[in-house]
CSV table of C-alpha atoms in Angstrom, one decimal:
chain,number,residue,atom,x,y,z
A,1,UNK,CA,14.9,0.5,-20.5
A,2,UNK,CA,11.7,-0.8,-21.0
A,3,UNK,CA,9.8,0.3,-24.0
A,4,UNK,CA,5.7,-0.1,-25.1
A,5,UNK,CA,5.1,-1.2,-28.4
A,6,UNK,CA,1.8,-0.3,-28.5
A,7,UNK,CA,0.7,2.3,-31.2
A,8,UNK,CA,-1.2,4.1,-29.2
A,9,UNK,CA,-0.9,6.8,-26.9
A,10,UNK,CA,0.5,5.6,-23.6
A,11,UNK,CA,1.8,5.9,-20.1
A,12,UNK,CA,4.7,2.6,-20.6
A,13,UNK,CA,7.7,4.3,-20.9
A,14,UNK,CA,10.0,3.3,-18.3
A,15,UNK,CA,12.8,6.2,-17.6
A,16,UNK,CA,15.5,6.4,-15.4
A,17,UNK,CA,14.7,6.2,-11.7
A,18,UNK,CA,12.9,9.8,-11.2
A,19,UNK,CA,12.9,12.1,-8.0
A,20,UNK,CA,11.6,10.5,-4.6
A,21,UNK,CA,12.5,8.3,-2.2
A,22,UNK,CA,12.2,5.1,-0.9
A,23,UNK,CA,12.6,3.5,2.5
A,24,UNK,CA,13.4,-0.1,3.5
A,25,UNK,CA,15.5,-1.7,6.1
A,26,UNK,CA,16.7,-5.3,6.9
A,27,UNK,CA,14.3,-5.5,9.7
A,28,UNK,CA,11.7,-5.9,6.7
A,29,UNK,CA,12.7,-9.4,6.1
A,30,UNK,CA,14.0,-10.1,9.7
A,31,UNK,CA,11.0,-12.6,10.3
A,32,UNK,CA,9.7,-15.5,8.5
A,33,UNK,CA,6.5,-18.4,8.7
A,34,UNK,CA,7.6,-21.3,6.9
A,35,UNK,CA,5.0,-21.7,3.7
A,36,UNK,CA,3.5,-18.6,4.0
A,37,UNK,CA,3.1,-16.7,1.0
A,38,UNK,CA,3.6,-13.1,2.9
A,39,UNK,CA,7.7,-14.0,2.4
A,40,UNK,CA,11.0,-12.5,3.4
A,41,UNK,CA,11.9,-12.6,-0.5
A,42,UNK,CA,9.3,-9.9,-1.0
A,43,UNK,CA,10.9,-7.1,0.2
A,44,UNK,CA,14.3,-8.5,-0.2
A,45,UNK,CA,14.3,-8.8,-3.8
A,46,UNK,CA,12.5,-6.1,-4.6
A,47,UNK,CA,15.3,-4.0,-3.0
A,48,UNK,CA,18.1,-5.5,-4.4
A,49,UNK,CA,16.1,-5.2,-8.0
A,50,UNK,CA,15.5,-1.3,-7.5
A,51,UNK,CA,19.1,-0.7,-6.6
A,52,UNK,CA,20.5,-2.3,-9.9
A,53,UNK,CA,18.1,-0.3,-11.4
A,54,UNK,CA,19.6,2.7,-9.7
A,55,UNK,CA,16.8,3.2,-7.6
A,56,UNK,CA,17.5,5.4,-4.5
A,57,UNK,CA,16.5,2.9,-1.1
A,58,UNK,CA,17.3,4.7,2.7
A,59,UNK,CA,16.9,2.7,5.7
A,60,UNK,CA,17.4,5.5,7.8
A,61,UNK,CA,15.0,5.9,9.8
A,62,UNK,CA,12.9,4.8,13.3
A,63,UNK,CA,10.5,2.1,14.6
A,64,UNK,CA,7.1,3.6,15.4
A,65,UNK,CA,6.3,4.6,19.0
A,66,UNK,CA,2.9,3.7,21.2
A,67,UNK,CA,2.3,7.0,20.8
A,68,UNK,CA,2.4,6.5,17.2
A,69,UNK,CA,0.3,3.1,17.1
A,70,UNK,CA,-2.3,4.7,19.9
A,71,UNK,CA,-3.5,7.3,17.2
A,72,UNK,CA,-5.5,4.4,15.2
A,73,UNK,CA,-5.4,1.9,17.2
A,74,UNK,CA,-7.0,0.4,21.0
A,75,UNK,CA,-4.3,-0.3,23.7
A,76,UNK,CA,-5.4,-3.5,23.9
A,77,UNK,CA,-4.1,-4.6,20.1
A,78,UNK,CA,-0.9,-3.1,20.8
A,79,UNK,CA,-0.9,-5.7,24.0
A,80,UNK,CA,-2.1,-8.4,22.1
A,81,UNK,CA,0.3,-7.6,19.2
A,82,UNK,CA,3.3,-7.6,21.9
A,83,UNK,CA,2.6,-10.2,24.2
A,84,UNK,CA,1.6,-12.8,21.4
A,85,UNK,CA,-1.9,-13.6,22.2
A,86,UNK,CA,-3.8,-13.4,19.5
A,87,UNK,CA,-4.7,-15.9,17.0
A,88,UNK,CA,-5.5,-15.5,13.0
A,89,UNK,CA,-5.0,-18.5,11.1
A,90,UNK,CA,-3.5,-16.1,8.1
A,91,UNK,CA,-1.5,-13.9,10.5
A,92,UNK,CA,1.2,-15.8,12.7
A,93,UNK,CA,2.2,-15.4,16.6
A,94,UNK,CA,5.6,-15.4,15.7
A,95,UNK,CA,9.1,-14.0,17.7
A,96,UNK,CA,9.4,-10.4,18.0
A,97,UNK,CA,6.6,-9.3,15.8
A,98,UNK,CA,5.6,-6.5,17.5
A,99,UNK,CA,9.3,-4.8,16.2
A,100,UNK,CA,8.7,-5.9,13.1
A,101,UNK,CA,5.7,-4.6,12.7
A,102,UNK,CA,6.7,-1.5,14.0
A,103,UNK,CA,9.5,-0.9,12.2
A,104,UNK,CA,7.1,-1.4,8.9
A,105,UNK,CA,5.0,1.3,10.4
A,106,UNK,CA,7.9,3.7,10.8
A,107,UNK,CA,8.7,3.7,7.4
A,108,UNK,CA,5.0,4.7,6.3
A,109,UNK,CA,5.6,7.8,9.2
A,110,UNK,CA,9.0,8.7,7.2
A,111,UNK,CA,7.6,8.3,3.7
A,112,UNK,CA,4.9,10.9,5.2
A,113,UNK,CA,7.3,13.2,6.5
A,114,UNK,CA,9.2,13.0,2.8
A,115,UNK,CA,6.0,13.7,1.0
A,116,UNK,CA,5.0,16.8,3.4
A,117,UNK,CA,8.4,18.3,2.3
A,118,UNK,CA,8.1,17.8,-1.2
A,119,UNK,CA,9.3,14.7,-2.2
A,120,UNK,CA,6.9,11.7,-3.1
A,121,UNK,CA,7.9,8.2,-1.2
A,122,UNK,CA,7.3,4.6,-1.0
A,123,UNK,CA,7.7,2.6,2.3
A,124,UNK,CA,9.1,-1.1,0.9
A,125,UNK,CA,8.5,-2.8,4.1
A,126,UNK,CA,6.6,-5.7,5.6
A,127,UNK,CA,4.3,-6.7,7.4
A,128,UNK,CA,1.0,-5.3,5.1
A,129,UNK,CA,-0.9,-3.3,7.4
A,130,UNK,CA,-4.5,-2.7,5.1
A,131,UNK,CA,-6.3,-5.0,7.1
A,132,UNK,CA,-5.5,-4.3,10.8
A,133,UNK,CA,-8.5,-2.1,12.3
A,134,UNK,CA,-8.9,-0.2,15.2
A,135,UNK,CA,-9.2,-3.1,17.8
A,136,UNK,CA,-8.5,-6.2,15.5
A,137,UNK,CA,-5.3,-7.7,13.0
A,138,UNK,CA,-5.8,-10.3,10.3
A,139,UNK,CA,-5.0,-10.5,6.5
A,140,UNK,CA,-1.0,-10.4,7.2
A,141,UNK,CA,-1.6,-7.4,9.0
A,142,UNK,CA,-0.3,-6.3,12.6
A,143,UNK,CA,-0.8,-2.7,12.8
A,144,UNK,CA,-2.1,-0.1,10.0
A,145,UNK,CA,0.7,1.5,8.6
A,146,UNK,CA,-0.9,3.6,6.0
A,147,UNK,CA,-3.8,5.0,8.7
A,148,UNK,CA,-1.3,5.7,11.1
A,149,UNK,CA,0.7,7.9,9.3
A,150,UNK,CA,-2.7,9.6,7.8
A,151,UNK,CA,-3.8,10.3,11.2
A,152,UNK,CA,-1.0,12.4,11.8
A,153,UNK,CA,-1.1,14.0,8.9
A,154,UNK,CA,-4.6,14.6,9.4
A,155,UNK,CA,-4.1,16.1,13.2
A,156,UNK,CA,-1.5,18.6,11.6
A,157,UNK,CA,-4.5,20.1,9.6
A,158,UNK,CA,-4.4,17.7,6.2
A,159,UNK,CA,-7.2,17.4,3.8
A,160,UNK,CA,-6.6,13.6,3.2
A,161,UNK,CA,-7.1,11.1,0.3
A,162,UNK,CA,-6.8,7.0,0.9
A,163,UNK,CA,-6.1,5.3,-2.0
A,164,UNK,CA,-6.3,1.7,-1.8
A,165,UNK,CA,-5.3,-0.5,-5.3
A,166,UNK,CA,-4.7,-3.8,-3.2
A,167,UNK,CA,-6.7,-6.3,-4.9
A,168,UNK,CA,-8.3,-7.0,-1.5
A,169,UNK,CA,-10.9,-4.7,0.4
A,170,UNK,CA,-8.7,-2.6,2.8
A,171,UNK,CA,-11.3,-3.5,5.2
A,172,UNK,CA,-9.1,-2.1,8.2
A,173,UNK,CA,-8.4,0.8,6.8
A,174,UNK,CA,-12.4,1.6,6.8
A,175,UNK,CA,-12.3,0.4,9.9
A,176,UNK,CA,-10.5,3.1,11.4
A,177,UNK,CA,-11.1,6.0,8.6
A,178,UNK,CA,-14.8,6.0,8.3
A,179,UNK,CA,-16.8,8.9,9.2
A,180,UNK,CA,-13.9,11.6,9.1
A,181,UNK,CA,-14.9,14.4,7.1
A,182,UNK,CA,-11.3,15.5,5.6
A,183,UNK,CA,-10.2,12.1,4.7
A,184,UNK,CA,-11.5,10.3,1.7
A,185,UNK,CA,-11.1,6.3,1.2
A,186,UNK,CA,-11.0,4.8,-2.1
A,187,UNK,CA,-10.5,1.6,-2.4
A,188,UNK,CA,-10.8,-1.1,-5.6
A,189,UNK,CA,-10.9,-4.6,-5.2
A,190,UNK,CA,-11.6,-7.8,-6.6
A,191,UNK,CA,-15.4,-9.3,-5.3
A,192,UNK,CA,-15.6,-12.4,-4.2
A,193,UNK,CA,-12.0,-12.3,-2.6
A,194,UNK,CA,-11.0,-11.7,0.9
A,195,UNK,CA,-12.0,-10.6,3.4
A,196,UNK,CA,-15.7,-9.8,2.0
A,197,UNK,CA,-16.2,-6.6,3.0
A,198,UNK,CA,-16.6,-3.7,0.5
A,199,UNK,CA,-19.0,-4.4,-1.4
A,200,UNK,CA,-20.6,-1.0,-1.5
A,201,UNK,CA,-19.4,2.5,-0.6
A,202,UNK,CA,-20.6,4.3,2.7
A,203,UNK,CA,-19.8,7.9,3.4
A,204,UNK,CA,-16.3,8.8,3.2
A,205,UNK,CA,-15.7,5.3,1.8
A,206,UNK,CA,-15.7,5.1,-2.0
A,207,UNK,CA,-15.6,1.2,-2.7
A,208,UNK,CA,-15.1,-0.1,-6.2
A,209,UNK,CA,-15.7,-3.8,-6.2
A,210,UNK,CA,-14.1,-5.2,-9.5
A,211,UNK,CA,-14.8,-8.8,-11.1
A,212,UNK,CA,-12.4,-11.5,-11.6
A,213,UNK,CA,-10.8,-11.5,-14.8
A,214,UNK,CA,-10.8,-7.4,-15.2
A,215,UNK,CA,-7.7,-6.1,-17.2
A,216,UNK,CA,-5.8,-3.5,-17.2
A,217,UNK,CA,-7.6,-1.2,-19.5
A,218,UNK,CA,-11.3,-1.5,-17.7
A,219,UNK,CA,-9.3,-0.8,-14.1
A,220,UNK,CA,-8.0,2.0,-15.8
A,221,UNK,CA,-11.4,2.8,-16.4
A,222,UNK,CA,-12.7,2.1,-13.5
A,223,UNK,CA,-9.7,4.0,-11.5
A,224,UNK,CA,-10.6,7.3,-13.9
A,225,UNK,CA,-14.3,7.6,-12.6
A,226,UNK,CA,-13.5,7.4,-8.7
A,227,UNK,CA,-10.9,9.6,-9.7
A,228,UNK,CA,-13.6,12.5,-9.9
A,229,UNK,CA,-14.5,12.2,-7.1
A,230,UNK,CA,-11.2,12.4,-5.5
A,231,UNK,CA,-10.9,15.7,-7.6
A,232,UNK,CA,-14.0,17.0,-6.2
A,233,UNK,CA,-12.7,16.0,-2.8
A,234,UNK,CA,-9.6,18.3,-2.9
A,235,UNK,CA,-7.0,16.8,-1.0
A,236,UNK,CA,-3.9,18.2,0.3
A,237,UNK,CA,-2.6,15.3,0.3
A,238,UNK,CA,-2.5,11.6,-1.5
A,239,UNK,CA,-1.4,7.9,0.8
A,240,UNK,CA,-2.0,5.0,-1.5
A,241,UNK,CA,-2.4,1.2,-0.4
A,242,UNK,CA,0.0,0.1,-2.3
A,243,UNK,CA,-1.0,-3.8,-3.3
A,244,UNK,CA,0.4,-5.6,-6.3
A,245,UNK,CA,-1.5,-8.9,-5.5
A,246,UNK,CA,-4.0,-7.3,-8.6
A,247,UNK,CA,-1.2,-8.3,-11.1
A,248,UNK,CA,-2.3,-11.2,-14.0
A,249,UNK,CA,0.5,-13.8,-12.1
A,250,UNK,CA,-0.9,-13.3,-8.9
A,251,UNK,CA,-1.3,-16.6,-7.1
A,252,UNK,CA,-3.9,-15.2,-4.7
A,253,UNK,CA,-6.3,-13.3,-6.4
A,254,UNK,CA,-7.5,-13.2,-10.3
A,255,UNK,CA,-6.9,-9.9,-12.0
A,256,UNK,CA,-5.5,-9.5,-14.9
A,257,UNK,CA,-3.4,-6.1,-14.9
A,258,UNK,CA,0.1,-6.7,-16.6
A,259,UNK,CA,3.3,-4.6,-15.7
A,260,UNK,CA,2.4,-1.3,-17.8
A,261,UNK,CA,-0.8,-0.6,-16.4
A,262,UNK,CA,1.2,0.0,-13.1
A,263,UNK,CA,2.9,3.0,-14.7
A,264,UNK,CA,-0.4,4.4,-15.7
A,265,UNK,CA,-2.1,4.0,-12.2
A,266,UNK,CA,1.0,6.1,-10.6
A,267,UNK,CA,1.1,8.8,-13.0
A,268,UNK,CA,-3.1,8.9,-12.7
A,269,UNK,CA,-2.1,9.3,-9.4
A,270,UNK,CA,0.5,11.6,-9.5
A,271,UNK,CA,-1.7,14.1,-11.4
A,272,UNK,CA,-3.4,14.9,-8.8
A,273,UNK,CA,-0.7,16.8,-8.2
A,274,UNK,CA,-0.5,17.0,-4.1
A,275,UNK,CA,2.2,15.8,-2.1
A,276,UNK,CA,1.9,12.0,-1.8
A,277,UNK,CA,3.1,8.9,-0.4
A,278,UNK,CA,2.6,5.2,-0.9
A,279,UNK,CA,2.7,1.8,1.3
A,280,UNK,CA,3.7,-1.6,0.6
A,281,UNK,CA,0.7,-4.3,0.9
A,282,UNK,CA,0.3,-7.4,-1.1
A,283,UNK,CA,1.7,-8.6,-4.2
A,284,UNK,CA,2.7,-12.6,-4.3
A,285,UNK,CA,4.0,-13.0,-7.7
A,286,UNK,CA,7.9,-13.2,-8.5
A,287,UNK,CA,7.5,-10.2,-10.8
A,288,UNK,CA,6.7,-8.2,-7.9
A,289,UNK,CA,10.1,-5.8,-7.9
A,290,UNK,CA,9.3,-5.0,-11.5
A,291,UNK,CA,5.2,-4.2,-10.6
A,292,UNK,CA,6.6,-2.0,-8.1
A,293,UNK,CA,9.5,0.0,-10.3
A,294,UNK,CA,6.3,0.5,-12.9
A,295,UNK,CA,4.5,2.0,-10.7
A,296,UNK,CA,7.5,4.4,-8.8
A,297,UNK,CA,7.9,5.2,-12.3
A,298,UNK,CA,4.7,6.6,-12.9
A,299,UNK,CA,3.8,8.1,-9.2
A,300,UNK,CA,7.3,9.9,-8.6
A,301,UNK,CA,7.2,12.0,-11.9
C-alpha cells in the first residue's frame, strides 16, 4: 500500500480497492495507429495493473446505439465516423472505428447507469471522446462519450455537473453542453495547449485556464474555488472528464501534478456527495495505471 510521508494533513493514503465499479473490454485496445501516442497499451495496462491490485474491472456490457450517438451528435458525424471520410491529422481513418468508438461510448452509458443506482464508476476505455462536438471529431476523439451519457441522464430529469480535469480544453464537450440550464461544465486546462479554446468561461461553462508548470498544490487550489460554484449549482449528479495527460511525466502537456494529488481531486470530488461517474480521456505517461488507481481511490470512497 502506498503510504504519504508528508507531515501534514492529507488525502495520500492508498487503501484497498473501495466500492464501485469499473468497465473495460478488449474491444478497448482492439485498434491501433502505428506511432501514435493515443496507444493500445493504455487501456491494456492499466487493466491488468488494477486487477493485481484487486481492483474489480466488468466488460459486460453493450456498444452504444444511433439512438444513443443521435442525442449529442448530427447524423452526419455518425456517417462520416462509419463510412471513413473524414480527415484530422491527430485522429486516424482507421478499420472498424466506428465500433470502437462505440463500444467506448457504451461503457460511459453503463458507468451512468451504475452511478444512478448507487454505485460510483469509471469507463477504462478508448477512444477519448472530450473533443468530439456536435457536428465535428478531432483531438483522438470519435464520438463524445461523457456528453452522451449526460444527455440521457439529463432527459431523465438530472440536475447535471461536467467536470473536466483533462489537461486539454474539453472543447467538444462545450460544444454540445453550452446553454443548458441544468448542466454545469467545469473544465481546467493548461493555456497555451491544445486545442485553444477555453480561455474564458461563458454561461454554463466554467473554464479554468491553468499555466504551464502548475503543481499539485495550486490545482488543488484552483479545483477548490470552481468547486463553489459547483456547490451552488446543486447537482444531482457528477460525470468527470477523466484526463491524466495533467500528470508531471506527461509527454504532451506540462503540468506538474504528481500521483497523490490524484487521490485528493477524487475525494474533492466525491464530497460532493451525489451519485457520480467518470470517463477515460488522456493520459500518455507509462505511470498512467497508477494515476488512475489514485484517483479511483479517492472518487469511489
Amino acid at each position: 500500500a502506498f503510504q504519504c510521508s508528508s507531515q501534514t494533513p492529507c488525502y495520500c493514503s492508498i487503501k484497498s480497492p473501495v466500492t464501485g465499479k469499473i468497465f473495460s473490454s478488449p474491444h478497448a485496445w482492439g485498434y491501433v495507429a502505428p506511432g501514435h501516442p493515443e496507444a493500445p497499451s493504455r487501456v491494456q495496462r492499466s487493466v491488468q495493473y488494477l486487477k493485481s491490485q484487486g481492483w474489480p474491472v466488468e466488460g459486460d456490457f453493450p456498444p452504444a446505439t444511433s439512438e444513443d450517438l443521435l442525442r449529442v451528435h448530427s447524423p452526419s458525424l455518425l456517417q462520416q465516423v462509419q463510412s471513413g471520410q473524414f480527415e484530422d491529422p491527430d485522429t486516424p481513418v482507421l478499420p472498424h472505428i466506428d465500433d470502437f468508438a462505440r463500444w467506448s461510448a457504451g461503457a460511459a452509458l453503463a458507468a451512468l447507469a451504475s452511478a444512478l443506482q448507487g454505485t460510483p464508476a469509471f469507463s477504462l476505455m478508448r477512444p477519448p471522446g472530450h473533443h468530439a462536438g456536435r457536428s465535428q471529431l478531432g483531438g483522438f476523439c470519435y464520438f463524445n462519450n461523457l456528453a452522451g451519457a449526460v444527455e440521457k441522464a439529463l432527459a431523465a430529469g438530472h440536475r447535471v455537473t461536467i467536470v473536466d480535469i483533462d489537461v486539454h480544453h474539453g472543447n467538444g464537450t462545450q460544444d454540445i453542453v453550452q446553454g443548458k440550464p441544468d448542466l454545469l461544465f467545469l473544465s481546467l486546462h493548461q493555456v497555451p495547449l491544445y486545442p485553444g479554446t477555453g480561455l474564458r468561461s461563458e454561461g454554463n461553462c466554467l473554464n479554468i485556464p491553468l499555466s504551464p508548470g502548475t503543481t499539485g498544490a495550486q490545482y488543488l487550489k484552483a479545483l477548490e474555488q470552481a468547486m463553489k460554484r459547483v456547490e451552488t449549482f446543486k447537482p444531482t449528479l457528477l460525470a468527470v472528464s477523466a484526463g491524466f495527460d495533467t500528470y508531471k511525466e506527461d509527454p504532451l502537456a506540462n503540468l506538474a501534478l504528481d500521483l497523490e494529488t490524484y487521490v485528493a481531486i477524487g475525494q474533492r470530488l466525491a464530497a460532493l456527495g451525489c451519485p457520480r461517474f467518470a470517463v477515460l480521456e488522456g493520459g500518455y505517461s507509462t505511470d498512467l495505471p497508477q494515476c488512475i488507481e489514485r484517483f479511483l481511490t479517492g472518487f469511489f470512497e
